């Protein structure tokens, strides 16, 4: 969370980040709809939070994930943030998929973390391990430098710590801090904009924020109009936002 990103509006940040999310995660295409003006949502528009019990994260890890995503995409005058949208549930559920075990990755050695980034991922760790080790190191670094684990810090301190994780300034013992932050940020974006069937984007608050039509069968007539799409989003299950 670099300073320029913090200073930008939440909408600008989300508009930039949406291009990094696979279309399959969002549930369709038509990114040009993002150029339309974004409505201001009242605080009452936040989805009602059901009590979700994580199946992968420990209570300590769960507290970290909830606190971290709440700072990466915070609630503001434009509407609910990642926490209210159910992003922690999305991430926890992803940890019980083939993605989390690296079963769809090539994971044979040799591993050489010192090569250029264009050579691809160079560690033997899969996403489940990245989260387990990364949260452990993040809390250890937080406690060492401030006396408290990440979830016990106030928002200003959490933002400062996230900036250090992102830049690599934080010294993690078991994996690079930048690597952990990159997964946390990417999965937070995905959870905020994914179809609700995956656990995040509760009541399609992410789609409403960017005026994305969701899984509608046909909205191509509106793509080149330069007008705001007038209909609410629709989820894969047929729910309407």
XYZ file of C-alpha atoms in Angstrom:
241
model
C 0.000 0.000 0.000
C 2.299 2.705 -1.253
C 1.684 6.368 -0.453
C 0.396 7.280 -3.919
C -2.084 4.432 -3.776
C -3.255 5.577 -0.336
C -3.737 9.118 -1.600
C -5.797 8.070 -4.623
C -9.531 7.644 -4.279
C -10.813 4.202 -3.505
C -12.648 4.103 -6.826
C -9.504 4.931 -8.815
C -7.609 2.182 -7.013
C -10.315 -0.363 -7.740
C -10.605 0.677 -11.381
C -6.872 0.155 -11.841
C -6.870 -3.169 -10.012
C -9.824 -4.653 -11.903
C -7.659 -5.071 -15.014
C -5.465 -7.512 -13.058
C -8.313 -9.904 -12.267
C -9.101 -12.742 -14.668
C -12.469 -12.307 -16.378
C -13.459 -15.815 -15.282
C -13.234 -14.754 -11.633
C -15.520 -11.770 -12.185
C -18.009 -13.759 -14.184
C -18.130 -12.002 -17.555
C -16.688 -9.229 -19.680
C -17.586 -5.675 -20.518
C -14.960 -3.822 -18.504
C -15.809 -0.673 -20.446
C -18.779 -0.343 -18.113
C -16.286 0.816 -15.479
C -15.958 4.190 -17.130
C -19.469 5.151 -16.113
C -19.989 7.347 -13.014
C -20.050 5.391 -9.774
C -23.043 5.771 -7.461
C -22.576 6.749 -3.844
C -23.918 3.967 -1.641
C -25.270 4.582 1.825
C -23.822 2.768 4.817
C -27.147 0.967 5.097
C -26.366 -0.691 1.753
C -23.731 -2.879 3.407
C -24.754 -6.540 3.242
C -25.873 -8.199 6.440
C -23.023 -10.299 7.786
C -23.773 -13.971 8.345
C -21.610 -15.710 10.921
C -19.020 -17.543 8.852
C -16.707 -20.028 10.544
C -13.370 -20.472 8.735
C -12.364 -24.008 7.857
C -8.722 -23.313 6.990
C -7.478 -20.364 9.029
C -6.822 -20.545 12.763
C -8.491 -17.900 14.971
C -5.267 -15.876 14.991
C -4.880 -16.112 11.211
C -8.558 -15.268 10.736
C -8.165 -12.108 12.823
C -5.223 -11.064 10.638
C -7.067 -11.680 7.362
C -10.120 -9.736 8.513
C -8.036 -6.796 9.691
C -5.794 -6.733 6.606
C -8.509 -6.839 3.941
C -10.423 -4.133 5.808
C -7.434 -1.830 5.249
C -6.721 -2.882 1.655
C -10.267 -2.027 0.519
C -11.848 -0.017 3.353
C -15.489 0.953 3.628
C -16.028 4.623 2.792
C -18.621 7.079 1.522
C -18.928 5.073 -1.705
C -20.001 1.914 0.047
C -18.915 -1.264 1.847
C -15.326 -2.463 1.806
C -13.690 -5.876 1.563
C -14.653 -6.920 5.075
C -18.329 -6.124 4.557
C -18.230 -7.797 1.129
C -17.158 -11.121 2.649
C -13.625 -11.188 1.246
C -12.254 -13.128 4.261
C -14.785 -15.881 3.553
C -13.735 -15.905 -0.114
C -10.052 -16.316 0.802
C -10.762 -19.024 3.382
C -12.825 -20.989 0.877
C -10.093 -20.623 -1.748
C -7.676 -22.313 0.648
C -9.681 -25.528 0.208
C -9.394 -25.615 -3.586
C -6.782 -27.027 -6.013
C -5.449 -23.469 -6.380
C -4.333 -23.455 -2.745
C -2.396 -26.696 -3.011
C -0.661 -25.715 -6.237
C -2.092 -28.772 -7.994
C -2.485 -26.763 -11.202
C 1.066 -25.379 -11.008
C 4.374 -26.788 -12.174
C 6.142 -27.281 -8.853
C 9.270 -29.247 -9.706
C 12.695 -27.859 -8.867
C 15.231 -26.486 -9.087
C 14.013 -23.325 -7.374
C 16.107 -20.198 -7.772
C 14.553 -17.097 -6.149
C 17.403 -14.876 -7.338
C 16.542 -15.039 -11.053
C 14.737 -12.272 -12.950
C 10.957 -12.005 -12.336
C 10.164 -12.840 -15.972
C 11.468 -16.348 -15.304
C 8.321 -17.046 -13.288
C 7.551 -18.177 -9.753
C 10.648 -19.596 -8.085
C 9.651 -20.894 -4.648
C 8.481 -24.356 -3.501
C 5.596 -22.794 -1.528
C 1.947 -23.132 -2.583
C -0.724 -20.541 -1.614
C -1.790 -22.399 1.562
C 1.790 -22.293 2.799
C 2.243 -18.683 1.711
C -0.692 -17.680 3.906
C 0.301 -19.812 6.904
C 3.929 -18.682 6.870
C 3.170 -15.129 5.761
C 0.634 -14.419 8.505
C 2.965 -15.930 11.085
C 5.831 -13.725 9.907
C 3.614 -10.639 9.611
C 2.383 -10.978 13.185
C 5.901 -11.725 14.427
C 7.239 -8.607 12.677
C 4.359 -6.503 13.988
C 4.861 -7.720 17.548
C 8.628 -7.243 17.359
C 8.375 -3.662 16.097
C 5.275 -2.433 17.957
C 4.556 -4.904 20.746
C 1.212 -6.019 19.255
C 0.107 -8.426 16.547
C -1.327 -6.910 13.371
C -5.019 -7.296 14.244
C -4.533 -5.408 17.534
C -3.128 -2.300 15.836
C -5.172 0.743 14.894
C -5.832 1.557 11.236
C -2.910 3.964 10.863
C -0.434 1.433 12.222
C -1.896 -1.330 10.063
C -1.516 0.820 6.950
C 2.107 1.529 7.840
C 2.804 -2.177 8.305
C 1.127 -3.087 5.022
C 3.295 -0.529 3.252
C 6.378 -2.221 4.680
C 5.115 -5.633 3.600
C 4.457 -4.342 0.084
C 7.859 -2.689 -0.288
C 9.758 -5.617 1.212
C 11.105 -3.423 3.993
C 9.638 -5.802 6.581
C 12.044 -8.621 7.404
C 10.143 -11.916 7.248
C 11.848 -15.099 8.408
C 10.177 -17.721 6.219
C 9.324 -16.068 2.896
C 9.635 -12.647 1.206
C 7.223 -10.088 2.649
C 6.509 -8.745 -0.862
C 5.429 -12.188 -2.033
C 2.975 -12.597 0.827
C 1.562 -9.114 0.312
C 1.086 -9.707 -3.411
C -1.050 -12.800 -2.777
C -3.045 -11.092 -0.052
C -3.759 -8.072 -2.247
C -4.618 -10.090 -5.359
C -6.959 -12.424 -3.475
C -8.608 -9.426 -1.797
C -9.307 -7.885 -5.211
C -10.632 -11.197 -6.502
C -12.893 -11.682 -3.489
C -14.315 -8.178 -3.810
C -15.162 -8.600 -7.505
C -15.871 -12.347 -7.820
C -19.303 -13.814 -8.316
C -21.006 -14.201 -4.907
C -21.111 -17.955 -5.436
C -17.457 -17.986 -4.284
C -18.205 -16.344 -0.932
C -17.168 -12.730 -1.568
C -18.853 -9.749 -3.217
C -21.854 -10.124 -0.889
C -25.002 -8.728 -2.458
C -22.764 -7.800 -5.401
C -21.473 -4.656 -3.691
C -18.247 -4.792 -5.741
C -20.153 -4.976 -8.999
C -22.482 -2.170 -7.953
C -19.484 0.012 -7.143
C -18.085 -0.270 -10.667
C -21.443 -0.651 -12.450
C -20.602 -4.160 -13.683
C -23.624 -6.086 -15.068
C -22.450 -9.465 -13.804
C -23.644 -12.671 -15.425
C -26.356 -11.123 -17.561
C -26.882 -13.029 -20.793
C -26.497 -9.989 -23.042
C -25.497 -6.396 -22.409
C -23.403 -5.758 -25.522
C -25.816 -3.102 -26.813
C -24.575 -0.835 -24.013
C -20.822 -1.397 -24.335
C -20.090 1.421 -26.815
C -22.755 3.911 -25.741
C -20.681 5.765 -23.162
C -23.723 5.728 -20.890
C -24.260 4.285 -17.465
C -25.669 0.749 -17.639
C -29.178 1.140 -16.194
C -29.875 -2.369 -14.876
C -28.684 -4.055 -11.651
C -26.084 -6.842 -11.745
C -27.089 -10.482 -11.850
C -25.119 -13.317 -10.232
C -24.519 -16.794 -11.630
C -27.325 -18.039 -9.377
C -29.684 -15.452 -10.843
C -29.685 -13.147 -7.814
C -30.188 -9.482 -8.633
C -28.226 -6.693 -6.993
